[in-house]
Amino acid sequence: MSLPVELFALLGALLLGVLLADFIFQLALALRAHLLPRLLPPLHLAAKFGPWAVVTGCTDGIGRAYVEELAKRGLNIVLISRNKEKLIRVANEIESRYQVKTKIITVDFSKGQSVFYQIEAEIKGIPIGILVNNVGKQYTYPTYLTEVPEQELWDIINVNIGATTIMTKMILPQMVARKRGAIVNVSSSSELQPLPLMTVYAATKVFVKSFSEALRVEYQSEGITIQHLSPFFIKTKMNAFSYRLQESSLLVPDAETYAKNAINTLGRVNHTTGYWVHGLQYFFTMIPPMWIRTYIGAFMNQTFRKDYLYNNKSVSFL
């Protein structure tokens, strides 16, 4: 066998070895995230992290379901959202159902820096063990950048990047002082590749991923858990632009099913999709190169865009 052929054979074997090792590693993480919690008793989250949790964007969707699951496990909840009536209703429901304490804070994160002074004043003295950075803003429907109103772009940046960053900075010091605590940053599978027609939304989720991974290293010696969630499609109002995403299924769970699965991974894995079927989707999504994933994302969003425009024929473009 000639030297060039031997070198190619060696490189091929090395590549195969790397791919196999990565597959085994990802499989081990998936088993730890989704199988282990089913075999072991649930963690006592209040004892491990602290008696209070803060959940942003908590009156609908994943945030509302997280509130339910955390209260069910005995945590008191600080509920932060922009709709006071919904906040009061959610607070009353979980107080009566689970005999926990609540505090509501009414703010609109799209307003930017000014809202955080109010939040900081209102949570002063509350021993917060878990922060769920869930609040997020999506495009109304898949849209070309020049069609998106400028204010909507600022709102997406302020909510998806600003709220996650400043809420974390605000609450971390007390966690570090107690040497325990957990921060859950809810991202999206849109972080896995550029996503045409949801360009800015997907880019903000790349920020959440990078922010979470760097933060984990910064505070790994302080006893702080930084968990980063990358869910695929979930039946929520945020995905109401397509009827295809408004029917619960194995691939598109409702928020309650998702949160019940995701919360069981807290304290066990640092990064997960939060739902076992989404874990399978994650594995197969990452096989093709990024340029192929980008074009697949563009095709899917063109389909969702057509769904929305068909049902909203009065939509005009900028």
Short mmCIF file of C-alpha atoms in Angstrom, two decimals:
data_model
loop_
_atom_site.label_atom_id
_atom_site.label_comp_id
_atom_site.label_asym_id
_atom_site.label_seq_id
_atom_site.Cartn_x
_atom_site.Cartn_y
_atom_site.Cartn_z
CA MET A 1 0.00 0.00 0.00
CA SER A 2 1.42 3.41 -0.97
CA LEU A 3 2.11 6.12 1.59
CA PRO A 4 -0.70 8.48 0.39
CA VAL A 5 -3.24 5.65 0.63
CA GLU A 6 -2.00 4.75 4.11
CA LEU A 7 -2.31 8.39 5.20
CA PHE A 8 -5.87 8.65 3.85
CA ALA A 9 -6.77 5.39 5.59
CA LEU A 10 -5.31 6.69 8.85
CA LEU A 11 -7.19 9.99 8.54
CA GLY A 12 -10.40 8.11 7.78
CA ALA A 13 -9.92 5.91 10.85
CA LEU A 14 -9.24 8.96 13.02
CA LEU A 15 -12.35 10.73 11.70
CA LEU A 16 -14.47 7.65 12.30
CA GLY A 17 -13.04 7.39 15.82
CA VAL A 18 -13.88 11.02 16.57
CA LEU A 19 -17.44 10.62 15.25
CA LEU A 20 -17.92 7.42 17.24
CA ALA A 21 -16.57 9.01 20.43
CA ASP A 22 -18.87 12.01 19.95
CA PHE A 23 -21.83 9.69 19.37
CA ILE A 24 -21.09 7.75 22.58
CA PHE A 25 -20.64 10.99 24.53
CA GLN A 26 -23.92 12.45 23.25
CA LEU A 27 -25.72 9.18 23.97
CA ALA A 28 -24.37 9.16 27.53
CA LEU A 29 -25.55 12.75 28.05
CA ALA A 30 -28.99 11.90 26.67
CA LEU A 31 -29.34 8.88 28.97
CA ARG A 32 -28.24 10.97 31.94
CA ALA A 33 -30.67 13.76 31.08
CA HIS A 34 -33.77 11.75 30.25
CA LEU A 35 -33.41 8.23 31.67
CA LEU A 36 -31.69 8.88 35.00
CA PRO A 37 -34.44 11.20 36.33
CA ARG A 38 -36.99 8.44 35.67
CA LEU A 39 -34.98 5.92 37.69
CA LEU A 40 -34.03 8.14 40.62
CA PRO A 41 -36.26 10.06 43.03
CA PRO A 42 -36.65 13.74 42.04
CA LEU A 43 -34.20 16.21 43.50
CA HIS A 44 -35.46 18.34 46.38
CA LEU A 45 -34.96 21.60 44.53
CA ALA A 46 -35.72 23.90 47.46
CA ALA A 47 -33.20 22.09 49.67
CA LYS A 48 -30.54 21.99 46.95
CA PHE A 49 -30.84 25.52 45.59
CA GLY A 50 -33.00 27.63 47.92
CA PRO A 51 -36.64 28.31 48.84
CA TRP A 52 -37.58 30.88 46.17
CA ALA A 53 -37.60 30.79 42.37
CA VAL A 54 -37.94 33.67 39.91
CA VAL A 55 -39.63 32.96 36.58
CA THR A 56 -39.78 35.58 33.83
CA GLY A 57 -42.43 35.44 31.12
CA CYS A 58 -44.50 33.28 33.44
CA THR A 59 -48.16 33.75 32.49
CA ASP A 60 -48.23 31.61 29.33
CA GLY A 61 -46.40 28.78 27.64
CA ILE A 62 -43.20 27.30 29.04
CA GLY A 63 -42.94 29.92 31.79
CA ARG A 64 -46.43 29.19 33.10
CA ALA A 65 -45.74 25.46 33.05
CA TYR A 66 -42.43 25.97 34.88
CA VAL A 67 -44.23 27.93 37.59
CA GLU A 68 -46.61 25.01 38.07
CA GLU A 69 -43.82 22.43 38.29
CA LEU A 70 -41.68 24.51 40.67
CA ALA A 71 -44.64 25.24 42.95
CA LYS A 72 -45.54 21.55 42.90
CA ARG A 73 -42.05 20.90 44.30
CA GLY A 74 -42.62 23.35 47.14
CA LEU A 75 -40.81 26.46 45.91
CA ASN A 76 -42.16 29.94 46.48
CA ILE A 77 -42.32 31.91 43.24
CA VAL A 78 -41.58 35.46 42.14
CA LEU A 79 -43.63 35.88 38.98
CA ILE A 80 -42.46 38.51 36.50
CA SER A 81 -44.44 39.43 33.40
CA ARG A 82 -46.13 42.42 31.78
CA ASN A 83 -49.82 41.53 32.30
CA LYS A 84 -50.92 42.27 35.86
CA GLU A 85 -54.29 40.52 35.58
CA LYS A 86 -52.68 37.30 34.37
CA LEU A 87 -50.01 37.53 37.08
CA ILE A 88 -52.65 37.84 39.80
CA ARG A 89 -54.59 34.89 38.40
CA VAL A 90 -51.51 32.63 38.19
CA ALA A 91 -50.38 33.65 41.69
CA ASN A 92 -53.79 32.90 43.19
CA GLU A 93 -53.97 29.54 41.44
CA ILE A 94 -50.64 28.21 42.63
CA GLU A 95 -50.99 29.62 46.15
CA SER A 96 -54.30 27.82 46.65
CA ARG A 97 -53.19 24.64 44.88
CA TYR A 98 -49.75 24.16 46.43
CA GLN A 99 -49.75 26.35 49.58
CA VAL A 100 -46.67 28.29 48.49
CA LYS A 101 -45.90 31.99 48.68
CA THR A 102 -45.81 34.24 45.62
CA LYS A 103 -44.79 37.74 44.68
CA ILE A 104 -45.78 39.40 41.43
CA ILE A 105 -43.77 42.05 39.56
CA THR A 106 -45.36 43.73 36.56
CA VAL A 107 -42.81 44.92 34.01
CA ASP A 108 -42.38 44.94 30.24
CA PHE A 109 -38.83 43.81 29.43
CA SER A 110 -39.02 45.37 25.97
CA LYS A 111 -38.70 48.77 27.69
CA GLY A 112 -35.04 48.07 28.38
CA GLN A 113 -32.77 49.19 31.21
CA SER A 114 -35.30 51.15 33.27
CA VAL A 115 -37.40 48.14 34.33
CA PHE A 116 -34.55 46.45 36.16
CA TYR A 117 -34.36 49.10 38.87
CA GLN A 118 -37.94 48.24 39.83
CA ILE A 119 -37.25 44.49 39.82
CA GLU A 120 -34.11 44.87 41.92
CA ALA A 121 -35.98 46.93 44.52
CA GLU A 122 -38.86 44.46 44.72
CA ILE A 123 -36.77 41.28 45.11
CA LYS A 124 -34.45 42.78 47.72
CA GLY A 125 -34.19 40.45 50.71
CA ILE A 126 -35.76 37.44 48.96
CA PRO A 127 -33.44 34.36 49.07
CA ILE A 128 -33.63 33.29 45.44
CA GLY A 129 -32.38 29.79 44.69
CA ILE A 130 -33.53 29.38 41.08
CA LEU A 131 -33.81 31.90 38.25
CA VAL A 132 -35.62 30.80 35.10
CA ASN A 133 -34.80 33.23 32.29
CA ASN A 134 -37.74 32.24 30.14
CA VAL A 135 -39.13 35.51 28.80
CA GLY A 136 -38.68 35.73 25.05
CA LYS A 137 -39.98 37.44 21.96
CA GLN A 138 -40.33 35.88 18.53
CA TYR A 139 -41.16 37.33 15.11
CA THR A 140 -44.90 37.57 14.56
CA TYR A 141 -44.30 35.16 11.67
CA PRO A 142 -41.29 34.24 9.50
CA THR A 143 -40.28 37.49 7.85
CA TYR A 144 -37.50 39.02 5.75
CA LEU A 145 -35.40 41.47 7.76
CA THR A 146 -36.51 44.57 5.81
CA GLU A 147 -40.16 43.71 6.53
CA VAL A 148 -39.72 43.64 10.32
CA PRO A 149 -40.64 46.91 12.06
CA GLU A 150 -37.60 48.47 13.71
CA GLN A 151 -39.33 48.62 17.11
CA GLU A 152 -40.01 44.89 16.93
CA LEU A 153 -36.32 44.24 16.37
CA TRP A 154 -35.40 46.35 19.40
CA ASP A 155 -38.03 44.52 21.45
CA ILE A 156 -36.56 41.14 20.47
CA ILE A 157 -33.06 42.28 21.41
CA ASN A 158 -34.15 43.87 24.70
CA VAL A 159 -36.23 40.85 25.74
CA ASN A 160 -34.13 37.93 24.54
CA ILE A 161 -30.68 39.34 25.28
CA GLY A 162 -31.21 42.18 27.75
CA ALA A 163 -33.52 40.40 30.18
CA THR A 164 -31.40 37.22 30.33
CA THR A 165 -28.21 39.20 30.88
CA ILE A 166 -29.36 41.70 33.47
CA MET A 167 -31.60 39.33 35.46
CA THR A 168 -28.62 36.99 35.75
CA LYS A 169 -26.27 39.77 36.82
CA MET A 170 -28.83 40.98 39.36
CA ILE A 171 -29.41 37.65 41.10
CA LEU A 172 -26.01 35.94 40.83
CA PRO A 173 -24.34 37.83 43.73
CA GLN A 174 -26.70 36.43 46.37
CA MET A 175 -26.29 32.92 44.94
CA VAL A 176 -22.51 33.26 45.03
CA ALA A 177 -22.69 34.51 48.64
CA ARG A 178 -24.60 31.33 49.61
CA LYS A 179 -22.50 29.07 47.35
CA ARG A 180 -25.60 27.56 45.75
CA GLY A 181 -28.23 28.39 43.17
CA ALA A 182 -29.40 27.55 39.66
CA ILE A 183 -29.94 29.69 36.58
CA VAL A 184 -32.00 28.18 33.77
CA ASN A 185 -31.62 29.97 30.44
CA VAL A 186 -34.33 28.97 27.96
CA SER A 187 -32.91 29.16 24.45
CA SER A 188 -34.15 27.41 21.29
CA SER A 189 -33.04 24.93 18.65
CA SER A 190 -32.77 27.98 16.37
CA GLU A 191 -29.36 28.48 18.01
CA LEU A 192 -28.03 25.48 16.05
CA GLN A 193 -27.65 27.31 12.73
CA PRO A 194 -28.43 30.65 11.07
CA LEU A 195 -32.18 30.74 10.52
CA PRO A 196 -33.36 32.75 7.49
CA LEU A 197 -36.69 34.57 7.95
CA MET A 198 -36.13 34.53 11.73
CA THR A 199 -32.66 35.98 11.46
CA VAL A 200 -32.56 38.24 14.52
CA TYR A 201 -34.53 35.88 16.77
CA ALA A 202 -32.14 33.00 16.01
CA ALA A 203 -29.11 35.24 16.53
CA THR A 204 -30.34 36.22 19.99
CA LYS A 205 -30.59 32.53 20.88
CA VAL A 206 -26.98 32.02 19.81
CA PHE A 207 -26.19 34.74 22.35
CA VAL A 208 -28.06 32.82 25.08
CA LYS A 209 -26.08 29.66 24.28
CA SER A 210 -22.71 31.42 24.32
CA PHE A 211 -23.63 33.43 27.42
CA SER A 212 -24.65 30.30 29.32
CA GLU A 213 -21.56 28.29 28.41
CA ALA A 214 -19.15 31.08 29.32
CA LEU A 215 -21.00 31.88 32.55
CA ARG A 216 -20.81 28.22 33.60
CA VAL A 217 -17.02 28.33 33.44
CA GLU A 218 -16.84 31.68 35.26
CA TYR A 219 -18.86 30.38 38.23
CA GLN A 220 -18.04 26.66 38.23
CA SER A 221 -16.10 27.04 41.50
CA GLU A 222 -18.94 28.91 43.25
CA GLY A 223 -21.48 26.06 43.45
CA ILE A 224 -23.79 27.66 40.85
CA THR A 225 -25.65 25.54 38.29
CA ILE A 226 -26.03 27.18 34.88
CA GLN A 227 -28.46 25.16 32.77
CA HIS A 228 -29.07 25.92 29.12
CA LEU A 229 -32.21 24.54 27.43
CA SER A 230 -32.52 24.14 23.64
CA PRO A 231 -36.11 23.03 22.92
CA PHE A 232 -37.41 22.33 19.45
CA PHE A 233 -41.02 23.20 18.57
CA ILE A 234 -43.51 23.39 21.46
CA LYS A 235 -47.20 24.14 21.24
CA THR A 236 -47.27 27.71 22.56
CA LYS A 237 -48.67 31.08 21.55
CA MET A 238 -45.21 32.05 20.33
CA ASN A 239 -45.53 29.49 17.54
CA ALA A 240 -49.10 30.39 16.60
CA PHE A 241 -48.03 31.57 13.14
CA SER A 242 -48.60 28.03 11.82
CA TYR A 243 -51.45 25.60 12.47
CA ARG A 244 -48.86 22.82 12.15
CA LEU A 245 -47.38 23.89 15.50
CA GLN A 246 -50.69 24.24 17.35
CA GLU A 247 -51.48 20.55 17.61
CA SER A 248 -49.76 18.57 20.38
CA SER A 249 -47.83 15.53 19.21
CA LEU A 250 -44.78 13.48 20.08
CA LEU A 251 -42.58 15.94 18.19
CA VAL A 252 -44.47 19.06 19.30
CA PRO A 253 -45.37 18.63 22.99
CA ASP A 254 -47.51 21.09 24.90
CA ALA A 255 -45.79 23.36 27.41
CA GLU A 256 -46.91 21.27 30.40
CA THR A 257 -45.36 18.09 29.01
CA TYR A 258 -42.18 19.92 28.13
CA ALA A 259 -41.74 21.60 31.52
CA LYS A 260 -42.43 18.38 33.42
CA ASN A 261 -39.61 16.68 31.50
CA ALA A 262 -37.22 19.63 31.52
CA ILE A 263 -37.42 20.36 35.22
CA ASN A 264 -36.41 16.79 36.02
CA THR A 265 -33.07 17.47 34.33
CA LEU A 266 -32.24 20.47 36.56
CA GLY A 267 -29.27 19.68 38.77
CA ARG A 268 -28.38 16.65 36.64
CA VAL A 269 -27.21 18.07 33.27
CA ASN A 270 -26.02 21.52 32.23
CA HIS A 271 -27.26 21.46 28.65
CA THR A 272 -30.28 19.61 27.29
CA THR A 273 -33.19 20.01 24.95
CA GLY A 274 -35.35 19.32 28.01
CA TYR A 275 -37.50 16.69 26.28
CA TRP A 276 -36.35 13.25 25.16
CA VAL A 277 -37.84 13.38 21.65
CA HIS A 278 -36.23 16.77 21.12
CA GLY A 279 -32.98 15.14 22.19
CA LEU A 280 -33.30 12.72 19.27
CA GLN A 281 -34.11 15.62 16.95
CA TYR A 282 -31.02 17.46 18.23
CA PHE A 283 -28.77 14.49 17.49
CA PHE A 284 -30.00 14.03 13.92
CA THR A 285 -30.10 17.80 13.27
CA MET A 286 -26.40 18.11 14.06
CA ILE A 287 -25.31 15.45 11.55
CA PRO A 288 -25.55 17.55 8.35
CA PRO A 289 -23.12 20.47 7.89
CA MET A 290 -24.33 23.90 8.93
CA TRP A 291 -25.02 25.13 5.39
CA ILE A 292 -27.47 22.29 4.85
CA ARG A 293 -29.15 22.96 8.21
CA THR A 294 -29.46 26.62 7.22
CA TYR A 295 -31.23 25.79 3.96
CA ILE A 296 -33.51 23.30 5.70
CA GLY A 297 -34.41 26.03 8.21
CA ALA A 298 -35.12 28.44 5.37
CA PHE A 299 -37.40 25.92 3.67
CA MET A 300 -39.33 25.26 6.90
CA ASN A 301 -39.77 28.97 7.55
CA GLN A 302 -40.97 29.59 4.01
CA THR A 303 -43.64 26.93 4.67
CA PHE A 304 -44.66 28.53 7.97
CA ARG A 305 -44.69 31.95 6.29
CA LYS A 306 -47.11 30.67 3.65
CA ASP A 307 -49.32 29.21 6.40
CA TYR A 308 -49.50 32.58 8.12
CA LEU A 309 -50.04 34.66 4.99
CA TYR A 310 -52.75 32.30 3.74
CA ASN A 311 -54.68 32.77 6.98
CA ASN A 312 -53.95 36.51 7.20
CA LYS A 313 -54.51 37.78 3.68
CA SER A 314 -54.75 41.39 4.87
CA VAL A 315 -51.08 41.48 5.93
CA SER A 316 -49.21 44.30 4.19
CA PHE A 317 -45.45 44.62 3.81
CA LEU A 318 -43.17 47.54 4.61
#
